[in-house]
Coordinates of C-alpha atoms and ligand atoms in Angstrom, one line a residue:
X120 CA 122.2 111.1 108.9
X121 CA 122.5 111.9 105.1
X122 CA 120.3 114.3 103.7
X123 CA 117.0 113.0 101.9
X124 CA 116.0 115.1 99.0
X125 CA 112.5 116.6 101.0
X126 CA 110.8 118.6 98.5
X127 CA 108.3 120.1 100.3
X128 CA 105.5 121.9 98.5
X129 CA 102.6 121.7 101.3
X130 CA 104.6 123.3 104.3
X131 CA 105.1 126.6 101.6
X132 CA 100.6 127.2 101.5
X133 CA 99.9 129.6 104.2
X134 CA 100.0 128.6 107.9
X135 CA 96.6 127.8 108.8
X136 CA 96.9 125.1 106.5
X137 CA 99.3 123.0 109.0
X138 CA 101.2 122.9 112.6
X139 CA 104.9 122.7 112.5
X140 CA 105.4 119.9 114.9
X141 CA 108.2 117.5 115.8
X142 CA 107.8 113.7 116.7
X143 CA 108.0 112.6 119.7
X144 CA 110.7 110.4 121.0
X145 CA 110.2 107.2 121.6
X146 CA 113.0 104.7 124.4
X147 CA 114.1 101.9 122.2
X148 CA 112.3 101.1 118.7
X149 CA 113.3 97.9 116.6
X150 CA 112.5 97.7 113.3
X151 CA 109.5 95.1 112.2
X152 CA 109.6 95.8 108.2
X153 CA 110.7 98.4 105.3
X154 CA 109.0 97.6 101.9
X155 CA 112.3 97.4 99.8
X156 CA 110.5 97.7 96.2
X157 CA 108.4 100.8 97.7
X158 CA 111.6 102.3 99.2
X159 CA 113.5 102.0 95.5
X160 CA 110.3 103.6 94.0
X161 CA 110.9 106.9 96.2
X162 CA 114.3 106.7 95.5
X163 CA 115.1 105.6 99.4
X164 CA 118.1 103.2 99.9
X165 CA 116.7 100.3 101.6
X166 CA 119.9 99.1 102.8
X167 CA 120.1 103.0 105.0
X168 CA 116.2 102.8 106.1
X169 CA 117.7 99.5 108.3
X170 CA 120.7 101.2 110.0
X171 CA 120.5 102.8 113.6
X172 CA 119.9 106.2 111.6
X173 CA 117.0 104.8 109.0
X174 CA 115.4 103.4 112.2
X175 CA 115.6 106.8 113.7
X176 CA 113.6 108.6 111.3
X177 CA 111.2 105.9 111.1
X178 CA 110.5 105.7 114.8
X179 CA 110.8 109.9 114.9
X180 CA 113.7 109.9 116.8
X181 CA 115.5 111.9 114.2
X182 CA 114.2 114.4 111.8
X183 CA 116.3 113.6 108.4
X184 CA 117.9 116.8 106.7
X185 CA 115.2 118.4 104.7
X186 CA 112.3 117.2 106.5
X187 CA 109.9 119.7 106.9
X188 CA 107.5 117.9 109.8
X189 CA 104.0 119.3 109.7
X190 CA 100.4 118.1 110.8
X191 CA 97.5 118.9 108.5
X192 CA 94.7 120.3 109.2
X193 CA 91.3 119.2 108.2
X194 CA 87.8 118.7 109.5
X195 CA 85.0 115.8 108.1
X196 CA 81.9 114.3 108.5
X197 CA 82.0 111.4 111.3
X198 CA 79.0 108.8 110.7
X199 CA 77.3 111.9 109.3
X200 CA 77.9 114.5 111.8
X201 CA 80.6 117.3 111.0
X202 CA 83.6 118.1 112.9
X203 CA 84.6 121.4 111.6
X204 CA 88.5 120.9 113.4
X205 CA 90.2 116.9 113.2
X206 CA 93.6 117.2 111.5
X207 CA 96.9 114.8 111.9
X208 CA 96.2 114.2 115.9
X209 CA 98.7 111.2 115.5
X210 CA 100.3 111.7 112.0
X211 CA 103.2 113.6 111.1
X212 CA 104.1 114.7 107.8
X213 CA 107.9 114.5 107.3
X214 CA 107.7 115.7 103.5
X215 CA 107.4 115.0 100.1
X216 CA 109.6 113.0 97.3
X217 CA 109.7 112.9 94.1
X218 CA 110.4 109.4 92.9
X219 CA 112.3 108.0 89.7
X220 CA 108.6 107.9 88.3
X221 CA 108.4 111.8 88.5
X222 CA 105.6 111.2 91.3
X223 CA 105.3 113.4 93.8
X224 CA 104.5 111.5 97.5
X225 CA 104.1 112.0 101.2
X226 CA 105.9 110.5 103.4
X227 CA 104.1 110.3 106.6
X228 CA 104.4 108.7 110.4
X229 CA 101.9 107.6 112.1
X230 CA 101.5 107.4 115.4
X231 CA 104.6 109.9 116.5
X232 CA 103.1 111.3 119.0
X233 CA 100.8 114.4 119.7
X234 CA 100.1 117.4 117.3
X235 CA 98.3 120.4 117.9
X236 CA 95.1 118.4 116.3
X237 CA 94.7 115.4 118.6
X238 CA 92.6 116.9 120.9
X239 CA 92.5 114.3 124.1
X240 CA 93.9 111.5 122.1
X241 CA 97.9 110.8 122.7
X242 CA 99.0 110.9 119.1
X243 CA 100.2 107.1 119.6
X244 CA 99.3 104.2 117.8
X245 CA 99.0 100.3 119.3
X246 CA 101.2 97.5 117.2
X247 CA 98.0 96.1 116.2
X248 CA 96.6 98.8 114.1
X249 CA 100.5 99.4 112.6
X250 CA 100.5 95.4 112.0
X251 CA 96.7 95.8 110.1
X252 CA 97.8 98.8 108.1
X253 CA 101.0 97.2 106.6
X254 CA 99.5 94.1 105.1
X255 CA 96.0 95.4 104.0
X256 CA 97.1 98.8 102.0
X257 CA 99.9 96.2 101.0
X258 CA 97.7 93.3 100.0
X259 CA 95.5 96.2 98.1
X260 CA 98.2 97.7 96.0
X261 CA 99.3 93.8 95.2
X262 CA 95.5 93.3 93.7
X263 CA 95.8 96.6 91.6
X264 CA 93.7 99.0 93.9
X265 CA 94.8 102.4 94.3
X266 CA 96.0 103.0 98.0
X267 CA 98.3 104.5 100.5
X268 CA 101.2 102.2 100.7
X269 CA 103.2 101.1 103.7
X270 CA 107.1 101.9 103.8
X271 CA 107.9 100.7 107.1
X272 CA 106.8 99.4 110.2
X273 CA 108.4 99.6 113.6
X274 CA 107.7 98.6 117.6
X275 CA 108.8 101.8 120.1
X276 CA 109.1 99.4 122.9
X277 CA 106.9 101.6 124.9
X278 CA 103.0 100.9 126.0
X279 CA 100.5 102.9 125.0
X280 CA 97.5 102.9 126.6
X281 CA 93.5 101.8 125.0
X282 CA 91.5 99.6 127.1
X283 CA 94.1 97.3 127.6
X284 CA 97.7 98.5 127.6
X285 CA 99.6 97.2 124.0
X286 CA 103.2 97.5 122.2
X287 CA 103.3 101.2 120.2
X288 CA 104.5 101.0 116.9
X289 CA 105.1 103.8 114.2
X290 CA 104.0 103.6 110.7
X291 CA 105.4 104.9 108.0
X292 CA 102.1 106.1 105.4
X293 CA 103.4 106.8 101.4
X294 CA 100.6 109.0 99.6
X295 CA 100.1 110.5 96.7
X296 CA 98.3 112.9 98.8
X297 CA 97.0 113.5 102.5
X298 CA 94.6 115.9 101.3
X299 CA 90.7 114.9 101.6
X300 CA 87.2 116.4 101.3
X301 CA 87.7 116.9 104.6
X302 CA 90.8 119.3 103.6
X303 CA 88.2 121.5 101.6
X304 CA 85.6 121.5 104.8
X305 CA 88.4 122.9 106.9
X306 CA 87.8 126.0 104.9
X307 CA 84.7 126.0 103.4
X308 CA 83.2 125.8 107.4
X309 CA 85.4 128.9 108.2
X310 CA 84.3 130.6 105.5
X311 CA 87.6 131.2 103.9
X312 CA 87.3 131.5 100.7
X313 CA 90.5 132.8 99.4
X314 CA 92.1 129.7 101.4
X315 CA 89.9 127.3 99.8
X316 CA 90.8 129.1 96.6
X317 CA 94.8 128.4 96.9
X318 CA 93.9 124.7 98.2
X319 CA 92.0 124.0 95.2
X320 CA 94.8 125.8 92.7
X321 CA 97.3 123.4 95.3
X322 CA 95.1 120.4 94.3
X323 CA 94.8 121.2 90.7
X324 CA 98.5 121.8 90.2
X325 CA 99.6 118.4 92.0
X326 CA 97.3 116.8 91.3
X327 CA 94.9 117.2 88.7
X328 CA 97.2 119.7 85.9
X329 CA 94.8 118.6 83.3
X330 CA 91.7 120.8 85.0
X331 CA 93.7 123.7 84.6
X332 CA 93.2 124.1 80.7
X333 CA 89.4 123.8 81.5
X334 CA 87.3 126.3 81.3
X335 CA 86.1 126.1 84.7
X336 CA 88.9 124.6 86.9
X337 CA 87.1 124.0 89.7
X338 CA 84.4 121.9 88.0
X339 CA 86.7 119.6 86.3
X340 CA 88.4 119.1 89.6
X341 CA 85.4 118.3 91.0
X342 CA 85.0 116.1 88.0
X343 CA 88.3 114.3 88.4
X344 CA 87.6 113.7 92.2
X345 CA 84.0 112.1 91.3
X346 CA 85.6 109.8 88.8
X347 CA 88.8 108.6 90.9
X348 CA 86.0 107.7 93.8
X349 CA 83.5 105.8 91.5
X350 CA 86.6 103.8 90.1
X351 CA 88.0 103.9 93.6
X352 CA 84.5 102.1 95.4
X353 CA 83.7 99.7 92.4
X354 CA 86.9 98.0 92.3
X355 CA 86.7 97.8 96.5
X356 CA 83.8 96.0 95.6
X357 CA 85.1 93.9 93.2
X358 CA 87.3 92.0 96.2
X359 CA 85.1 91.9 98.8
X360 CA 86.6 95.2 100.4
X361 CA 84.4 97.6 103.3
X362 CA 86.2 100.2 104.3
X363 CA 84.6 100.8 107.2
X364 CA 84.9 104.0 108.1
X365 CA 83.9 106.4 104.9
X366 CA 83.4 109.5 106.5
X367 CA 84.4 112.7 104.6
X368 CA 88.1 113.2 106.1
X369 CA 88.8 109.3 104.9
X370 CA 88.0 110.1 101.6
X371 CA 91.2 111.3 99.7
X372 CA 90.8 113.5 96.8
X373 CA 93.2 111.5 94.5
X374 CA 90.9 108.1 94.9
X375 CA 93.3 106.0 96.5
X376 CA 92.0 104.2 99.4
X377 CA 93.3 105.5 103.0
X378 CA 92.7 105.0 106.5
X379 CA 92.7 101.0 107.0
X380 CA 90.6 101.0 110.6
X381 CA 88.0 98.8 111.2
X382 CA 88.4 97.6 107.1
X383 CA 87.7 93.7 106.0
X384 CA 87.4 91.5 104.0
X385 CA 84.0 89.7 103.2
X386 CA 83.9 86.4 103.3
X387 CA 80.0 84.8 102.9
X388 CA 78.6 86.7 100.3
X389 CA 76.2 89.6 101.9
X390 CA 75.5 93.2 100.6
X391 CA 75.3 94.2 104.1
X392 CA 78.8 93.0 105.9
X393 CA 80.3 95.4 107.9
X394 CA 82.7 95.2 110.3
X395 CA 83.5 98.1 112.0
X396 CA 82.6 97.4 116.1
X397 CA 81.3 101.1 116.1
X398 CA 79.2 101.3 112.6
X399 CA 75.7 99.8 114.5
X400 CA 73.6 101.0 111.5
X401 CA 75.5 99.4 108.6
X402 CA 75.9 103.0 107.5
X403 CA 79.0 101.8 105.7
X404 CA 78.3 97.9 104.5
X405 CA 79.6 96.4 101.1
X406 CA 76.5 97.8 99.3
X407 CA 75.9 100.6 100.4
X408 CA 79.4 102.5 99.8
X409 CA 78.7 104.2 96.7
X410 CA 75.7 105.2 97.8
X411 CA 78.0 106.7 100.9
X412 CA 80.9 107.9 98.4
X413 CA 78.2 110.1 96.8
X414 CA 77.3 111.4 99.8
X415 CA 80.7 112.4 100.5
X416 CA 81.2 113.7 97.2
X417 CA 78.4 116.0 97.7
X418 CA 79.9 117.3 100.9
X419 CA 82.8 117.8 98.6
X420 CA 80.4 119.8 96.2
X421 CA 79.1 122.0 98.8
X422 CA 82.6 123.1 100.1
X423 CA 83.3 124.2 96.8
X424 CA 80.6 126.1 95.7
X425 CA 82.1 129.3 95.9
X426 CA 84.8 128.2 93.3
X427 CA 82.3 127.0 91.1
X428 CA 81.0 130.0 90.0
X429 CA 80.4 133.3 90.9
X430 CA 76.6 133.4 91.3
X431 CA 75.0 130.9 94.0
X432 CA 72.3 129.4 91.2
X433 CA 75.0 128.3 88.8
X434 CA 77.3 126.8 91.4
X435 CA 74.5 125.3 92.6
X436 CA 74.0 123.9 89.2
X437 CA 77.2 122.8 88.4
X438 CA 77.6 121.0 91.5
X439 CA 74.1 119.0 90.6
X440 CA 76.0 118.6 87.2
X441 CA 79.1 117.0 88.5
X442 CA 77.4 114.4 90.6
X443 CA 75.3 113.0 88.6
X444 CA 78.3 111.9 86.5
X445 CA 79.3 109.8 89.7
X446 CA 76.6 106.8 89.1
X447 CA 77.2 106.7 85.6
X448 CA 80.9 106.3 86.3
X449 CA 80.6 103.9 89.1
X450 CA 78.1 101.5 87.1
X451 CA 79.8 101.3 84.2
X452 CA 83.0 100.8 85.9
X453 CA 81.0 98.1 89.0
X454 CA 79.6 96.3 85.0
X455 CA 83.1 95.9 83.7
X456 CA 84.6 94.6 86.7
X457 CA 82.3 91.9 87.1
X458 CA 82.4 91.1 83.9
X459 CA 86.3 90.4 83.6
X460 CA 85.8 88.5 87.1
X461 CA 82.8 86.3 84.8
X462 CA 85.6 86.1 81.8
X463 CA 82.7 87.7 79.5
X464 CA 83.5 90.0 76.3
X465 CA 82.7 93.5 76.3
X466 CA 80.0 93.0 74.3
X467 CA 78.1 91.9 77.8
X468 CA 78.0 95.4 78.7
X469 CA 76.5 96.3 76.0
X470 CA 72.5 95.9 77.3
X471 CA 73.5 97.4 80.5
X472 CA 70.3 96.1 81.9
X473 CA 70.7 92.2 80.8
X474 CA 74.1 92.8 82.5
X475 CA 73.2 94.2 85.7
X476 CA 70.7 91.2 85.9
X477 CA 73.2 88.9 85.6
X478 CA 75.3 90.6 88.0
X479 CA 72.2 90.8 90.5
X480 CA 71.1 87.0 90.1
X481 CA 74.7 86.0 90.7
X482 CA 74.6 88.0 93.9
X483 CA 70.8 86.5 94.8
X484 CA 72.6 83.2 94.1
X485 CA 75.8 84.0 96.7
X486 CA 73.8 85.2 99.5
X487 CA 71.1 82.5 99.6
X488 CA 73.5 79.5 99.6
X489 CA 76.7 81.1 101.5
X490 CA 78.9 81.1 98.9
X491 CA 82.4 82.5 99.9
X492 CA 82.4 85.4 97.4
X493 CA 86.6 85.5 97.0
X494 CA 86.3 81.2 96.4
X495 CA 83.9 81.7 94.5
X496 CA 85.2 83.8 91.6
X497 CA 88.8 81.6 92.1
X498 CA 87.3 78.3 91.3
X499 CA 84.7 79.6 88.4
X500 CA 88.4 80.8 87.0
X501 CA 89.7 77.1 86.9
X502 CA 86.2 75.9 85.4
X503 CA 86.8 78.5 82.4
X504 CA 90.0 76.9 82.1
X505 CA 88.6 73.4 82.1
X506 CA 88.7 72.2 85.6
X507 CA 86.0 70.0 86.9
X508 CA 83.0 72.0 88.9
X509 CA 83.4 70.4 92.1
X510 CA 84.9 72.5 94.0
X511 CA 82.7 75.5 93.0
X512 CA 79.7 73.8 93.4
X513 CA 80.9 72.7 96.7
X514 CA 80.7 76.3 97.8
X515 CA 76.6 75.8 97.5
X516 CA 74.7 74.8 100.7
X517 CA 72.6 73.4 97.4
X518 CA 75.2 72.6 94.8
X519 CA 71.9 71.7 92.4
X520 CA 71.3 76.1 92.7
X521 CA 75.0 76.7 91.8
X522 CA 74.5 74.2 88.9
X523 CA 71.8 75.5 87.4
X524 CA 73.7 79.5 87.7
X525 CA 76.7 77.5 86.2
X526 CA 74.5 76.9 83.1
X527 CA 73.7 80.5 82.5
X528 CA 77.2 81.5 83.0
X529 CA 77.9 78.8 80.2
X530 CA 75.4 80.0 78.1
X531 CA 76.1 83.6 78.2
X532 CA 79.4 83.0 75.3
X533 CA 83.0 81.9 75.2
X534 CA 85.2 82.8 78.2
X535 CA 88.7 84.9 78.5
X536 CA 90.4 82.6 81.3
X537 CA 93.8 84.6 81.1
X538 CA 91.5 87.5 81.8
X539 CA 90.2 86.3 84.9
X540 CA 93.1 84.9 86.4
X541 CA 94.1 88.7 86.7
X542 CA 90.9 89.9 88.4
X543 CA 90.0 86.8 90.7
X544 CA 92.1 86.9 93.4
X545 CA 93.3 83.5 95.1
X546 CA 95.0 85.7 98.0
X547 CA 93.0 87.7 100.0
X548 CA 94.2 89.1 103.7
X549 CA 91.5 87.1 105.3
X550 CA 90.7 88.4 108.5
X551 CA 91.1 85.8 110.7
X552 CA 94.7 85.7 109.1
X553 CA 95.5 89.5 109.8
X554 CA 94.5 88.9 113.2
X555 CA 97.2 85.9 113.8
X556 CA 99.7 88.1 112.4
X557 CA 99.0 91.1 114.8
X558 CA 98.5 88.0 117.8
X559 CA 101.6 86.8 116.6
X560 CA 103.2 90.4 116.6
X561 CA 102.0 91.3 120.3
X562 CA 104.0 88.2 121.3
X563 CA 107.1 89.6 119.3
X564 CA 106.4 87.0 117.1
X565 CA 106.7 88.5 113.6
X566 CA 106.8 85.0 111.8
X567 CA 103.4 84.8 110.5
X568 CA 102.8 88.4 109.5
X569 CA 106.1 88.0 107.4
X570 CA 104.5 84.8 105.8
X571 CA 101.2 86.8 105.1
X572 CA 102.8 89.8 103.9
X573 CA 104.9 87.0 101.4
X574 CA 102.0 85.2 100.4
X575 CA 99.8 88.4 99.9
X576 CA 102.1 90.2 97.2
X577 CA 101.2 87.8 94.6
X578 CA 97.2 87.2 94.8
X579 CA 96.7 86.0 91.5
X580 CA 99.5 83.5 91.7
X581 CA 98.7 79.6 92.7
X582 CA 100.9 79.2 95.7
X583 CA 100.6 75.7 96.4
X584 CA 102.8 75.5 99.3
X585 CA 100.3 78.0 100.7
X586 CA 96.8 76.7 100.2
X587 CA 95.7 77.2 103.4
X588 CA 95.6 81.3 103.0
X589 CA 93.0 81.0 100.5
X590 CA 90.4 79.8 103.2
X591 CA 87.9 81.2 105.1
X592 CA 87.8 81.1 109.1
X593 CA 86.3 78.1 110.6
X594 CA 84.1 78.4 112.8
X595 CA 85.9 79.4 116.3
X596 CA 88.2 81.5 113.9
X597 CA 85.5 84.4 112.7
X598 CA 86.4 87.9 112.5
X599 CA 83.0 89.6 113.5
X600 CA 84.1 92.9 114.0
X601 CA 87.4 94.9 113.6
X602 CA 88.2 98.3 115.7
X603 CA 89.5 101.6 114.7
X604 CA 91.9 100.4 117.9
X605 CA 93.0 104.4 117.7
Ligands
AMP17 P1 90.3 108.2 112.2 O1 89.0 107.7 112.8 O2 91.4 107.3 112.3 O3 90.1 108.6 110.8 O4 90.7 109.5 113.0 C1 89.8 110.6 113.2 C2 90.5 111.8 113.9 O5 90.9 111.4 115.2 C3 91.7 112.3 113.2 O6 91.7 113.7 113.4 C4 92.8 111.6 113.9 O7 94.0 112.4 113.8 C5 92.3 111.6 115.3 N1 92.9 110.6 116.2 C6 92.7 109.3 116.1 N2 93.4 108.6 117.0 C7 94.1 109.5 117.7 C8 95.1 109.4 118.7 N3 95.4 108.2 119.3 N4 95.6 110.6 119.2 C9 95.3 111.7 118.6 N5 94.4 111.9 117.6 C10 93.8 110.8 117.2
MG18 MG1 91.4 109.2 109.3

């Protein structure tokens, strides 16, 4: 196996920050998929990730040369209750590279087996999760959203056990980081400070170099972390996107979007969709997410109040300080997406309040006549570029209410149709088409997550041949809930 150039900056902090651990082996894995463009990026041969050996490090049957495997360890808040010890119970960190960009990344597997963190869990993960993770944090970088990325998939041709027994695949996770507010808990709980300290200097240096030149580090890291997530959530919401599962060790402190669980897509328009079998409350719904990404931002505050100044009045205050810059920032940015998605000028978001109205009507408009939001925004794109209505009024239960929104939407100035068409998705991974890809998968049939994965690169293409993929279920086709499946 040739040697990968591993440069491996995490495995040198101190040991209570990780496990040394090695993945276990698994009898005979095949290889489902290696993302080829995302392989070049981290200066991978693609051509080697497909031989006997590439499939051995991606199934962790072979540690490559330089690999450094580690679990992290973290703790979070869970649905709001804290867990002062999670950590990697079924990911493995193999190491870091540094691509031809000059970005640093993780290279991660997931589901290789148990780590010193995975309490009573088995460290494996089911195909179908694997299958779920590959085309969503796929189908998200295609549409522009920051996110983990998906190198590789493979099937370990062993069973792993839920409540019914499924294929186990491996996972290979690309990150810009692994670290989370759930990272900074780990310490802040145990009261080490000086550990905290060294994660934070990690953080900053990797991360976030321009904080360094502040006066206060700490605060503009805290800073940088509120601003990735307001960006982060708004343009979630500008797709359709719920996470799902937003709890403080899912929330990555460089703002790109990790953990794809119980995630969807929405479909009818409905501030409240969720998804997630186990989130009863609608704690984490379309709407309510940055009201939930402040919340874990002010978990992240708290941890690292001790950095934040030496008395406990002024941290106290700077944390206040800091996140209260996090509506601001996810407002303005929520405005400005929607109004490239409505092809408006910038000059819209200058009465901030006569914008959020129209934002808010629009949204009154969706969810009283069940109006597809993702059709929606695709077919007011080909009116701004002179198609005829029908088809977007055709969305209306009442196509008289989306005719009379239409004429505001006229009325409110000249529209940027070019802009549009690179906001308004036509491709989303519609969750009744995730699910006949993993169907398809558990059958060894990887024909139509291939054709999703295809179809899903280019969202804001017209792919005639593929018209179908831009509907929503029918009825006996719904995707009411999605599980964690861990
Ligand atoms: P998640 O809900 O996927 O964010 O995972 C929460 C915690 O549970 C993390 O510490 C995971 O490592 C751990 N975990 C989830 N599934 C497993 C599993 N099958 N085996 C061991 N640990 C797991
Ligand atoms: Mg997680």
């Amino acid at each position: 196996m040739p040697g990968i150039e591993f440069d491996n900056t995490y495995a040198r902090l101190p040991d209570g920050f990780f496990a040394r651990v090695s993945p276990a082996s698994v009898p005979s894995p095949s290889l489902i998929k290696v993302n080829g463009p995302l392989a070049t990026e981290l200066g991978l041969d693609e051509a080697w990730l497909k031989t006997p050996a590439g499939l051995a490090m991606l199934s962790g049957n072979a540690v490559p040369t330089g690999a450094e495997p580690i679990a992290m360890a973290y703790a979070g808040h869970q649905f709001g209750g804290f867990s002062p010890q999670l950590g990697d119970g079924r990911a493995i960190l193999l190491g870091e590279l540094v691509g031809a960009d000059g970005v640093r990344r993780d290279v991660q597997l997931k589901g290789a087996g148990q780590t010193p963190f995975s309490r009573n869990g088995d460290g494996k993960s089911p195909l179908g999760p694997v299958i779920r993770e590959y085309l969503v944090s796929e189908a998200m970088a295609a549409l522009g959203i920051p996110t983990t990325r998906a190198l590789a998939a493979v099937a370990t041709g062993e069973w792993v056990q839920r409540e019914e027994s499924q294929p186990g695949g491996v996972f290979t996770r690309v990150a810009q980081s692994h670290i989370r507010v759930g990272t900074f808990q780990f310490f802040a709980a145990r009261g080490e400070t000086e550990s905290l300290r060294e994660l934070a200097d990690y953080v900053i240096a990797r991360h976030y170099p321009d904080a360094r030149q502040s006066e206060n580090p700490a605060r503009a890291l805290l800073d940088g972390i509120i601003d990735r997530q307001a960006c982060l959530i708004a343009k979630w919401m500008q797709v359709g996107f719920v996470h799902g599962v937003m709890n403080t060790d899912n929330t990555q402190i460089v703002g790109e979007t990790i953990d794809f669980g119980p995630c969807a897509f929405m479909e009818l328009f409905d501030a409240r969709t969720v998804f997630s079998s186990i989130d009863h409350r609608g704690r984490y719904a379309w709407g309510k997410q940055p009201s939930i990404a402040h919340w874990n931002l002010a978990r992240l505050a708290e941890a690292l109040l001790p950095l934040l100044a030496d008395d406990e009045d002024s941290a106290l205050k700077q944390a206040e300080a800091a996140l209260e810059g996090f509506s601001g920032a996810f407002n303005a940015q929520f405005v400005d997406g929607f109004r490239r998605k409505f092809g408006l000028a910038p000059s819209f978001a200058t009465d901030p309040k006569g914008a959020e109205s129209f934002v808010n009507l629009c949204f009154d408009v969706m969810a009283q006549q069940k109006v597809d939001f993702t059709l929606f925004f695709r077919h007011l794109t080909r009116v701004a570029g002179g198609a005829s209505p029908e088809q977007l009024l055709a969305l209306f239960d009442d196509p008289s209410a989306g005719q009379q929104w239409l004429e505001g939407w006229h009325a409110a100035g000249p529209k940027n149709v070019e802009a549009m068409r690179t906001v308004n998705p036509i491709f989303i991974p519609r969750n009744h088409r995730v699910e006949e890809a993993i169907q398809g998968a558990l059958r060894g049939d990887y024909a139509p997550f291939e054709r999703l994965d295809a179809v899903l690169a280019r969202p804001f293409e017209e792919q005639p041949e593929h018209a179908e993929f831009e509907n929503p279920a029918k009825a006996g086709e719904i995707v009411s809930h999605t599980f964690c499946g861990t």
